[in-house]
């Protein structure tokens, strides 16, 4: 379970903060006072979002663990025969269908610049992958971040001037939960789809919502987006 804490700040507007692991959600309700019923509605909406974030984290973590146990993903197996890459791509496409949050999974092996992505079941160089999602302006920075993932993290990036993010998880060797990291599993998350998803979970009028992860803003949206 994610741990959370709630703080209410009386400022020109009220901000409710829920910390989910090291993810922080801020909601600006645009007024200086709310009654208990209204506060309950606000908190329940934010708790629903935090529970959803927890579910996505667990899904990505379980998928990474599943990959670590399967022979088809072992680097030596993938390199042994060209057809084994086809097997890997078919497998990652199947895995991506288990997540209702996003089916845009991809896998990057450590020390390599190839990306195996679920969309179209394709293998691309990282440069082609970045260009496909229009993130080539910051592609090298993103590559470095993905190549050094050591635990679950959220990496923000922009595409067509829109804020998006990647949920990333290391894949350890031989079904382990620590030790030698062989790859990074990533899930591309559309900022617009994420905001639509979370807008539907809030049943109280608000001005803006901000979601931070490790001091980086990964999403912001308003009621009138």
Short mmCIF file of N, CA and C in Angstrom, two decimals, residues 6-162:
data_model
loop_
_atom_site.label_atom_id
_atom_site.label_comp_id
_atom_site.label_asym_id
_atom_site.label_seq_id
_atom_site.Cartn_x
_atom_site.Cartn_y
_atom_site.Cartn_z
N UNK A 6 -1.99 14.07 4.38
CA UNK A 6 -2.79 15.17 3.86
C UNK A 6 -2.48 16.44 4.65
N UNK A 7 -2.30 17.52 3.93
CA UNK A 7 -2.05 18.81 4.58
C UNK A 7 -2.93 19.85 3.90
N UNK A 8 -3.58 20.68 4.69
CA UNK A 8 -4.40 21.76 4.14
C UNK A 8 -3.72 23.08 4.47
N UNK A 9 -3.47 23.88 3.45
CA UNK A 9 -2.79 25.16 3.63
C UNK A 9 -3.77 26.30 3.37
N UNK A 10 -3.95 27.18 4.34
CA UNK A 10 -4.82 28.34 4.16
C UNK A 10 -4.00 29.48 3.56
N UNK A 11 -4.20 29.73 2.28
CA UNK A 11 -3.48 30.74 1.54
C UNK A 11 -4.52 31.52 0.75
N UNK A 12 -4.14 32.27 -0.28
CA UNK A 12 -5.16 32.89 -1.12
C UNK A 12 -6.15 31.85 -1.65
N UNK A 13 -5.68 30.61 -1.74
CA UNK A 13 -6.58 29.50 -2.09
C UNK A 13 -6.17 28.32 -1.22
N UNK A 14 -7.04 27.35 -1.13
CA UNK A 14 -6.71 26.17 -0.34
C UNK A 14 -6.04 25.14 -1.22
N UNK A 15 -4.97 24.56 -0.72
CA UNK A 15 -4.29 23.50 -1.44
C UNK A 15 -4.31 22.25 -0.59
N UNK A 16 -4.74 21.16 -1.16
CA UNK A 16 -4.72 19.88 -0.46
C UNK A 16 -3.59 19.06 -1.05
N UNK A 17 -2.74 18.52 -0.19
CA UNK A 17 -1.58 17.77 -0.65
C UNK A 17 -1.69 16.33 -0.18
N UNK A 18 -1.53 15.40 -1.10
CA UNK A 18 -1.43 13.99 -0.73
C UNK A 18 -0.11 13.47 -1.27
N UNK A 19 0.72 12.92 -0.42
CA UNK A 19 2.00 12.36 -0.85
C UNK A 19 1.83 10.87 -1.06
N UNK A 20 2.13 10.40 -2.26
CA UNK A 20 2.02 8.99 -2.61
C UNK A 20 3.44 8.50 -2.84
N UNK A 21 3.98 7.72 -1.89
CA UNK A 21 5.41 7.43 -1.89
C UNK A 21 6.13 8.79 -1.97
N UNK A 22 6.80 9.09 -3.06
CA UNK A 22 7.39 10.43 -3.18
C UNK A 22 6.67 11.20 -4.28
N UNK A 23 5.45 10.78 -4.56
CA UNK A 23 4.62 11.51 -5.52
C UNK A 23 3.70 12.43 -4.74
N UNK A 24 3.60 13.68 -5.14
CA UNK A 24 2.80 14.66 -4.43
C UNK A 24 1.72 15.21 -5.35
N UNK A 25 0.49 15.24 -4.88
CA UNK A 25 -0.63 15.77 -5.63
C UNK A 25 -1.11 17.04 -4.95
N UNK A 26 -1.18 18.13 -5.70
CA UNK A 26 -1.68 19.39 -5.16
C UNK A 26 -2.95 19.76 -5.90
N UNK A 27 -3.97 20.12 -5.15
CA UNK A 27 -5.23 20.55 -5.76
C UNK A 27 -5.58 21.93 -5.24
N UNK A 28 -5.74 22.86 -6.14
CA UNK A 28 -6.10 24.24 -5.81
C UNK A 28 -7.60 24.40 -6.04
N UNK A 29 -8.34 24.62 -4.92
CA UNK A 29 -9.80 24.72 -5.05
C UNK A 29 -10.27 26.16 -5.23
N UNK A 30 -9.35 27.10 -5.19
CA UNK A 30 -9.69 28.48 -5.55
C UNK A 30 -10.58 29.21 -4.57
N UNK A 31 -10.53 28.81 -3.29
CA UNK A 31 -11.30 29.56 -2.29
C UNK A 31 -10.63 29.40 -0.94
N UNK A 32 -10.99 30.22 0.03
CA UNK A 32 -10.28 30.24 1.32
C UNK A 32 -10.96 29.42 2.40
N UNK A 33 -12.14 28.86 2.13
CA UNK A 33 -12.79 28.03 3.14
C UNK A 33 -13.69 26.99 2.48
N UNK A 34 -13.72 25.81 3.09
CA UNK A 34 -14.63 24.76 2.65
C UNK A 34 -15.17 24.08 3.90
N UNK A 35 -16.37 23.53 3.81
CA UNK A 35 -16.92 22.83 4.97
C UNK A 35 -16.47 21.37 4.97
N UNK A 36 -16.85 20.64 5.98
CA UNK A 36 -16.38 19.26 6.14
C UNK A 36 -16.83 18.36 4.99
N UNK A 37 -18.05 18.54 4.54
CA UNK A 37 -18.57 17.72 3.44
C UNK A 37 -17.76 17.97 2.17
N UNK A 38 -17.49 19.24 1.91
CA UNK A 38 -16.71 19.59 0.73
C UNK A 38 -15.28 19.05 0.85
N UNK A 39 -14.71 19.16 2.05
CA UNK A 39 -13.35 18.65 2.24
C UNK A 39 -13.31 17.14 2.05
N UNK A 40 -14.32 16.44 2.53
CA UNK A 40 -14.38 14.99 2.33
C UNK A 40 -14.41 14.64 0.84
N UNK A 41 -15.17 15.43 0.08
CA UNK A 41 -15.26 15.18 -1.37
C UNK A 41 -13.91 15.39 -2.04
N UNK A 42 -13.21 16.44 -1.61
CA UNK A 42 -11.89 16.72 -2.18
C UNK A 42 -10.92 15.59 -1.86
N UNK A 43 -10.87 15.21 -0.58
CA UNK A 43 -9.93 14.18 -0.15
C UNK A 43 -10.24 12.83 -0.80
N UNK A 44 -11.52 12.49 -0.89
CA UNK A 44 -11.89 11.22 -1.52
C UNK A 44 -11.46 11.18 -2.98
N UNK A 45 -11.61 12.31 -3.67
CA UNK A 45 -11.19 12.35 -5.07
C UNK A 45 -9.69 12.17 -5.22
N UNK A 46 -8.92 12.83 -4.36
CA UNK A 46 -7.47 12.71 -4.42
C UNK A 46 -7.00 11.32 -3.99
N UNK A 47 -7.69 10.72 -3.03
CA UNK A 47 -7.35 9.36 -2.63
C UNK A 47 -7.62 8.38 -3.77
N UNK A 48 -8.66 8.63 -4.53
CA UNK A 48 -8.96 7.78 -5.69
C UNK A 48 -7.82 7.86 -6.71
N UNK A 49 -7.32 9.08 -6.93
CA UNK A 49 -6.19 9.25 -7.84
C UNK A 49 -4.96 8.54 -7.30
N UNK A 50 -4.69 8.69 -6.00
CA UNK A 50 -3.49 8.06 -5.43
C UNK A 50 -3.58 6.54 -5.50
N UNK A 51 -4.79 6.00 -5.31
CA UNK A 51 -4.97 4.55 -5.44
C UNK A 51 -4.73 4.09 -6.86
N UNK A 52 -5.17 4.90 -7.81
CA UNK A 52 -4.96 4.56 -9.22
C UNK A 52 -3.47 4.58 -9.55
N UNK A 53 -2.74 5.57 -9.04
CA UNK A 53 -1.30 5.63 -9.26
C UNK A 53 -0.61 4.41 -8.66
N UNK A 54 -1.07 4.01 -7.49
CA UNK A 54 -0.51 2.82 -6.85
C UNK A 54 -0.73 1.59 -7.73
N UNK A 55 -1.92 1.47 -8.29
CA UNK A 55 -2.23 0.33 -9.15
C UNK A 55 -1.32 0.29 -10.37
N UNK A 56 -1.08 1.45 -10.96
CA UNK A 56 -0.21 1.50 -12.15
C UNK A 56 1.23 1.13 -11.79
N UNK A 57 1.69 1.62 -10.64
CA UNK A 57 3.03 1.25 -10.18
C UNK A 57 3.13 -0.26 -10.01
N UNK A 58 2.15 -0.87 -9.36
CA UNK A 58 2.17 -2.31 -9.13
C UNK A 58 2.13 -3.09 -10.44
N UNK A 59 1.34 -2.59 -11.39
CA UNK A 59 1.23 -3.28 -12.67
C UNK A 59 2.57 -3.29 -13.41
N UNK A 60 3.23 -2.14 -13.45
CA UNK A 60 4.54 -2.05 -14.12
C UNK A 60 5.57 -2.92 -13.40
N UNK A 61 5.56 -2.89 -12.07
CA UNK A 61 6.52 -3.70 -11.30
C UNK A 61 6.30 -5.19 -11.53
N UNK A 62 5.05 -5.62 -11.54
CA UNK A 62 4.75 -7.04 -11.77
C UNK A 62 5.15 -7.47 -13.19
N UNK A 63 4.95 -6.57 -14.15
CA UNK A 63 5.31 -6.88 -15.53
C UNK A 63 6.83 -7.02 -15.67
N UNK A 64 7.56 -6.11 -15.03
CA UNK A 64 9.03 -6.19 -15.06
C UNK A 64 9.52 -7.48 -14.43
N UNK A 65 8.90 -7.87 -13.34
CA UNK A 65 9.28 -9.12 -12.66
C UNK A 65 8.96 -10.33 -13.54
N UNK A 66 7.81 -10.28 -14.20
CA UNK A 66 7.43 -11.37 -15.11
C UNK A 66 8.45 -11.51 -16.24
N UNK A 67 8.88 -10.39 -16.78
CA UNK A 67 9.88 -10.39 -17.86
C UNK A 67 11.19 -11.02 -17.38
N UNK A 68 11.58 -10.69 -16.15
CA UNK A 68 12.87 -11.17 -15.63
C UNK A 68 12.91 -12.69 -15.49
N UNK A 69 11.75 -13.32 -15.41
CA UNK A 69 11.70 -14.78 -15.22
C UNK A 69 11.59 -15.56 -16.53
N UNK A 70 11.33 -14.86 -17.63
CA UNK A 70 11.07 -15.56 -18.89
C UNK A 70 12.32 -15.68 -19.76
N UNK A 71 12.55 -16.87 -20.26
CA UNK A 71 13.72 -17.15 -21.08
C UNK A 71 13.76 -16.29 -22.34
N UNK A 72 12.59 -15.99 -22.89
CA UNK A 72 12.51 -15.25 -24.15
C UNK A 72 13.13 -13.85 -24.04
N UNK A 73 13.25 -13.33 -22.80
CA UNK A 73 13.81 -11.99 -22.61
C UNK A 73 15.29 -11.99 -22.23
N UNK A 74 15.87 -13.16 -22.01
CA UNK A 74 17.29 -13.21 -21.64
C UNK A 74 18.13 -12.68 -22.81
N UNK A 75 19.05 -11.76 -22.55
CA UNK A 75 19.87 -11.19 -23.62
C UNK A 75 20.55 -12.25 -24.48
N UNK A 76 21.06 -13.29 -23.87
CA UNK A 76 21.75 -14.34 -24.64
C UNK A 76 20.78 -15.06 -25.57
N UNK A 77 19.55 -15.25 -25.12
CA UNK A 77 18.55 -15.92 -25.95
C UNK A 77 18.14 -15.03 -27.12
N UNK A 78 17.93 -13.75 -26.84
CA UNK A 78 17.51 -12.81 -27.89
C UNK A 78 18.56 -12.73 -29.00
N UNK A 79 19.84 -12.76 -28.62
CA UNK A 79 20.91 -12.61 -29.59
C UNK A 79 21.24 -13.90 -30.34
N UNK A 80 20.75 -15.02 -29.83
CA UNK A 80 21.12 -16.31 -30.41
C UNK A 80 20.55 -16.54 -31.81
N UNK A 81 19.39 -15.95 -32.09
CA UNK A 81 18.75 -16.16 -33.38
C UNK A 81 17.83 -14.99 -33.69
N UNK A 82 17.80 -14.60 -34.95
CA UNK A 82 16.98 -13.45 -35.35
C UNK A 82 15.50 -13.66 -35.02
N UNK A 83 15.02 -14.88 -35.12
CA UNK A 83 13.60 -15.16 -34.84
C UNK A 83 13.27 -14.90 -33.37
N UNK A 84 14.27 -15.01 -32.49
CA UNK A 84 14.01 -14.80 -31.07
C UNK A 84 13.57 -13.36 -30.79
N UNK A 85 14.01 -12.42 -31.62
CA UNK A 85 13.53 -11.04 -31.48
C UNK A 85 12.04 -10.95 -31.79
N UNK A 86 11.60 -11.75 -32.77
CA UNK A 86 10.17 -11.79 -33.11
C UNK A 86 9.38 -12.33 -31.93
N UNK A 87 9.90 -13.38 -31.30
CA UNK A 87 9.24 -13.94 -30.11
C UNK A 87 9.13 -12.89 -29.01
N UNK A 88 10.22 -12.17 -28.79
CA UNK A 88 10.23 -11.14 -27.75
C UNK A 88 9.17 -10.09 -28.03
N UNK A 89 9.11 -9.62 -29.27
CA UNK A 89 8.14 -8.57 -29.63
C UNK A 89 6.70 -9.07 -29.48
N UNK A 90 6.45 -10.30 -29.88
CA UNK A 90 5.11 -10.86 -29.72
C UNK A 90 4.74 -10.94 -28.25
N UNK A 91 5.72 -11.29 -27.42
CA UNK A 91 5.48 -11.43 -25.99
C UNK A 91 5.21 -10.09 -25.34
N UNK A 92 5.97 -9.07 -25.71
CA UNK A 92 5.78 -7.76 -25.07
C UNK A 92 4.47 -7.12 -25.53
N UNK A 93 4.03 -7.42 -26.74
CA UNK A 93 2.72 -6.96 -27.20
C UNK A 93 1.62 -7.57 -26.32
N UNK A 94 1.76 -8.88 -26.05
CA UNK A 94 0.78 -9.57 -25.20
C UNK A 94 0.77 -9.00 -23.79
N UNK A 95 1.95 -8.75 -23.24
CA UNK A 95 2.04 -8.20 -21.89
C UNK A 95 1.39 -6.82 -21.81
N UNK A 96 1.59 -6.02 -22.84
CA UNK A 96 1.07 -4.65 -22.83
C UNK A 96 -0.45 -4.61 -22.79
N UNK A 97 -1.08 -5.66 -23.26
CA UNK A 97 -2.55 -5.70 -23.29
C UNK A 97 -3.16 -5.94 -21.92
N UNK A 98 -2.33 -6.26 -20.94
CA UNK A 98 -2.85 -6.51 -19.59
C UNK A 98 -3.01 -5.23 -18.79
N UNK A 99 -2.57 -4.10 -19.35
CA UNK A 99 -2.64 -2.82 -18.64
C UNK A 99 -3.66 -1.91 -19.30
N UNK A 100 -4.73 -1.59 -18.58
CA UNK A 100 -5.77 -0.71 -19.13
C UNK A 100 -5.31 0.75 -19.13
N UNK A 101 -4.25 1.04 -18.40
CA UNK A 101 -3.75 2.40 -18.25
C UNK A 101 -3.06 2.87 -19.53
N UNK A 102 -2.21 2.03 -20.10
CA UNK A 102 -1.50 2.34 -21.34
C UNK A 102 -0.97 1.05 -21.93
N UNK A 103 -1.03 0.92 -23.26
CA UNK A 103 -0.49 -0.28 -23.91
C UNK A 103 0.82 0.03 -24.63
N UNK A 104 1.38 1.22 -24.35
CA UNK A 104 2.60 1.63 -25.04
C UNK A 104 3.84 1.25 -24.22
N UNK A 105 4.05 -0.06 -24.14
CA UNK A 105 5.21 -0.60 -23.44
C UNK A 105 6.43 -0.62 -24.35
N UNK A 106 7.60 -0.52 -23.74
CA UNK A 106 8.83 -0.73 -24.50
C UNK A 106 9.91 -1.27 -23.58
N UNK A 107 10.92 -1.88 -24.19
CA UNK A 107 12.00 -2.51 -23.43
C UNK A 107 13.33 -2.09 -24.03
N UNK A 108 14.26 -1.69 -23.17
CA UNK A 108 15.62 -1.31 -23.59
C UNK A 108 16.63 -2.11 -22.79
N UNK A 109 17.49 -2.84 -23.49
CA UNK A 109 18.55 -3.57 -22.79
C UNK A 109 19.70 -2.64 -22.45
N UNK A 110 20.33 -2.89 -21.33
CA UNK A 110 21.43 -2.06 -20.87
C UNK A 110 22.59 -2.13 -21.86
N UNK A 111 23.15 -0.96 -22.14
CA UNK A 111 24.30 -0.88 -23.02
C UNK A 111 23.96 -0.95 -24.50
N UNK A 112 22.66 -0.97 -24.83
CA UNK A 112 22.24 -1.03 -26.23
C UNK A 112 21.35 0.16 -26.56
N UNK A 113 21.26 0.49 -27.83
CA UNK A 113 20.45 1.63 -28.26
C UNK A 113 19.23 1.20 -29.08
N UNK A 114 18.89 -0.08 -28.97
CA UNK A 114 17.68 -0.57 -29.62
C UNK A 114 16.53 -0.56 -28.63
N UNK A 115 15.34 -0.33 -29.15
CA UNK A 115 14.12 -0.31 -28.34
C UNK A 115 13.13 -1.30 -28.93
N UNK A 116 12.63 -2.19 -28.08
CA UNK A 116 11.59 -3.13 -28.49
C UNK A 116 10.27 -2.58 -27.96
N UNK A 117 9.38 -2.18 -28.87
CA UNK A 117 8.15 -1.53 -28.42
C UNK A 117 6.91 -2.32 -28.82
N UNK A 118 5.93 -2.25 -27.93
CA UNK A 118 4.69 -3.00 -28.15
C UNK A 118 3.89 -2.44 -29.32
N UNK A 119 3.91 -1.11 -29.48
CA UNK A 119 3.15 -0.53 -30.59
C UNK A 119 3.73 -1.01 -31.92
N UNK A 120 2.92 -1.64 -32.71
CA UNK A 120 3.31 -2.23 -34.00
C UNK A 120 4.28 -3.41 -33.86
N UNK A 121 4.57 -3.81 -32.61
CA UNK A 121 5.49 -4.92 -32.40
C UNK A 121 6.81 -4.71 -33.12
N UNK A 122 7.44 -3.54 -32.91
CA UNK A 122 8.60 -3.15 -33.72
C UNK A 122 9.85 -2.98 -32.88
N UNK A 123 10.99 -3.20 -33.53
CA UNK A 123 12.31 -2.90 -32.96
C UNK A 123 12.85 -1.68 -33.69
N UNK A 124 13.19 -0.64 -32.91
CA UNK A 124 13.74 0.60 -33.49
C UNK A 124 15.05 0.95 -32.80
N UNK A 125 15.88 1.73 -33.47
CA UNK A 125 16.97 2.37 -32.75
C UNK A 125 16.33 3.41 -31.83
N UNK A 126 17.05 3.81 -30.79
CA UNK A 126 16.48 4.79 -29.88
C UNK A 126 16.18 6.10 -30.60
N UNK A 127 17.03 6.46 -31.57
CA UNK A 127 16.81 7.70 -32.31
C UNK A 127 15.50 7.66 -33.08
N UNK A 128 15.22 6.53 -33.72
CA UNK A 128 13.96 6.38 -34.46
C UNK A 128 12.77 6.36 -33.50
N UNK A 129 12.93 5.67 -32.39
CA UNK A 129 11.90 5.61 -31.36
C UNK A 129 11.55 7.02 -30.87
N UNK A 130 12.58 7.81 -30.55
CA UNK A 130 12.37 9.18 -30.05
C UNK A 130 11.70 10.05 -31.11
N UNK A 131 12.11 9.90 -32.35
CA UNK A 131 11.53 10.68 -33.43
C UNK A 131 10.06 10.30 -33.65
N UNK A 132 9.76 9.03 -33.52
CA UNK A 132 8.39 8.54 -33.70
C UNK A 132 7.44 9.22 -32.71
N UNK A 133 7.92 9.42 -31.47
CA UNK A 133 7.09 10.06 -30.45
C UNK A 133 7.40 11.56 -30.31
N UNK A 134 8.14 12.10 -31.27
CA UNK A 134 8.47 13.52 -31.32
C UNK A 134 9.14 14.00 -30.03
N UNK A 135 10.10 13.22 -29.55
CA UNK A 135 10.85 13.63 -28.36
C UNK A 135 12.35 13.69 -28.69
N UNK A 136 12.65 13.84 -29.99
CA UNK A 136 14.06 13.81 -30.40
C UNK A 136 14.84 15.02 -29.89
N UNK A 137 14.18 16.13 -29.55
CA UNK A 137 14.90 17.30 -29.06
C UNK A 137 15.61 17.03 -27.73
N UNK A 138 15.07 16.11 -26.94
CA UNK A 138 15.68 15.78 -25.65
C UNK A 138 15.98 14.29 -25.57
N UNK A 139 16.19 13.67 -26.72
CA UNK A 139 16.32 12.21 -26.76
C UNK A 139 17.54 11.69 -26.00
N UNK A 140 18.67 12.37 -26.12
CA UNK A 140 19.88 11.86 -25.46
C UNK A 140 19.75 11.93 -23.95
N UNK A 141 19.15 13.00 -23.46
CA UNK A 141 18.90 13.13 -22.02
C UNK A 141 17.96 12.03 -21.55
N UNK A 142 16.93 11.75 -22.33
CA UNK A 142 15.98 10.70 -21.98
C UNK A 142 16.66 9.33 -22.02
N UNK A 143 17.51 9.11 -23.02
CA UNK A 143 18.23 7.84 -23.12
C UNK A 143 19.07 7.60 -21.87
N UNK A 144 19.77 8.62 -21.41
CA UNK A 144 20.61 8.49 -20.22
C UNK A 144 19.77 8.16 -18.99
N UNK A 145 18.62 8.79 -18.87
CA UNK A 145 17.75 8.52 -17.71
C UNK A 145 17.23 7.09 -17.75
N UNK A 146 16.80 6.64 -18.93
CA UNK A 146 16.28 5.28 -19.05
C UNK A 146 17.37 4.23 -18.84
N UNK A 147 18.59 4.57 -19.22
CA UNK A 147 19.70 3.62 -19.11
C UNK A 147 20.23 3.48 -17.69
N UNK A 148 19.82 4.37 -16.81
CA UNK A 148 20.34 4.34 -15.44
C UNK A 148 19.24 4.11 -14.40
N UNK A 149 18.08 3.69 -14.83
CA UNK A 149 16.98 3.41 -13.90
C UNK A 149 17.39 2.28 -12.95
N UNK A 150 17.27 2.51 -11.65
CA UNK A 150 17.64 1.49 -10.67
C UNK A 150 16.46 1.07 -9.79
N UNK A 151 15.37 1.78 -9.92
CA UNK A 151 14.15 1.47 -9.19
C UNK A 151 13.00 2.16 -9.90
N UNK A 152 11.77 1.89 -9.47
CA UNK A 152 10.64 2.52 -10.14
C UNK A 152 10.79 4.03 -10.14
N UNK A 153 10.56 4.64 -11.29
CA UNK A 153 10.63 6.10 -11.38
C UNK A 153 9.68 6.61 -12.45
N UNK A 154 9.39 7.88 -12.39
CA UNK A 154 8.55 8.53 -13.40
C UNK A 154 9.40 9.60 -14.08
N UNK A 155 9.49 9.51 -15.39
CA UNK A 155 10.34 10.43 -16.16
C UNK A 155 9.44 11.32 -17.02
N UNK A 156 9.38 12.61 -16.75
CA UNK A 156 8.56 13.51 -17.58
C UNK A 156 9.28 13.83 -18.89
N UNK A 157 8.50 14.03 -19.94
CA UNK A 157 9.05 14.48 -21.22
C UNK A 157 7.95 15.20 -21.99
N UNK A 158 8.36 15.97 -22.99
CA UNK A 158 7.39 16.70 -23.80
C UNK A 158 7.36 16.16 -25.22
N UNK A 159 6.16 16.09 -25.77
CA UNK A 159 5.95 15.68 -27.15
C UNK A 159 4.91 16.60 -27.76
N UNK A 160 5.25 17.23 -28.88
CA UNK A 160 4.36 18.23 -29.49
C UNK A 160 3.95 19.29 -28.47
N UNK A 161 4.93 19.68 -27.63
CA UNK A 161 4.75 20.70 -26.59
C UNK A 161 3.78 20.29 -25.49
N UNK A 162 3.40 19.01 -25.46
CA UNK A 162 2.50 18.50 -24.43
C UNK A 162 3.31 17.72 -23.39
#
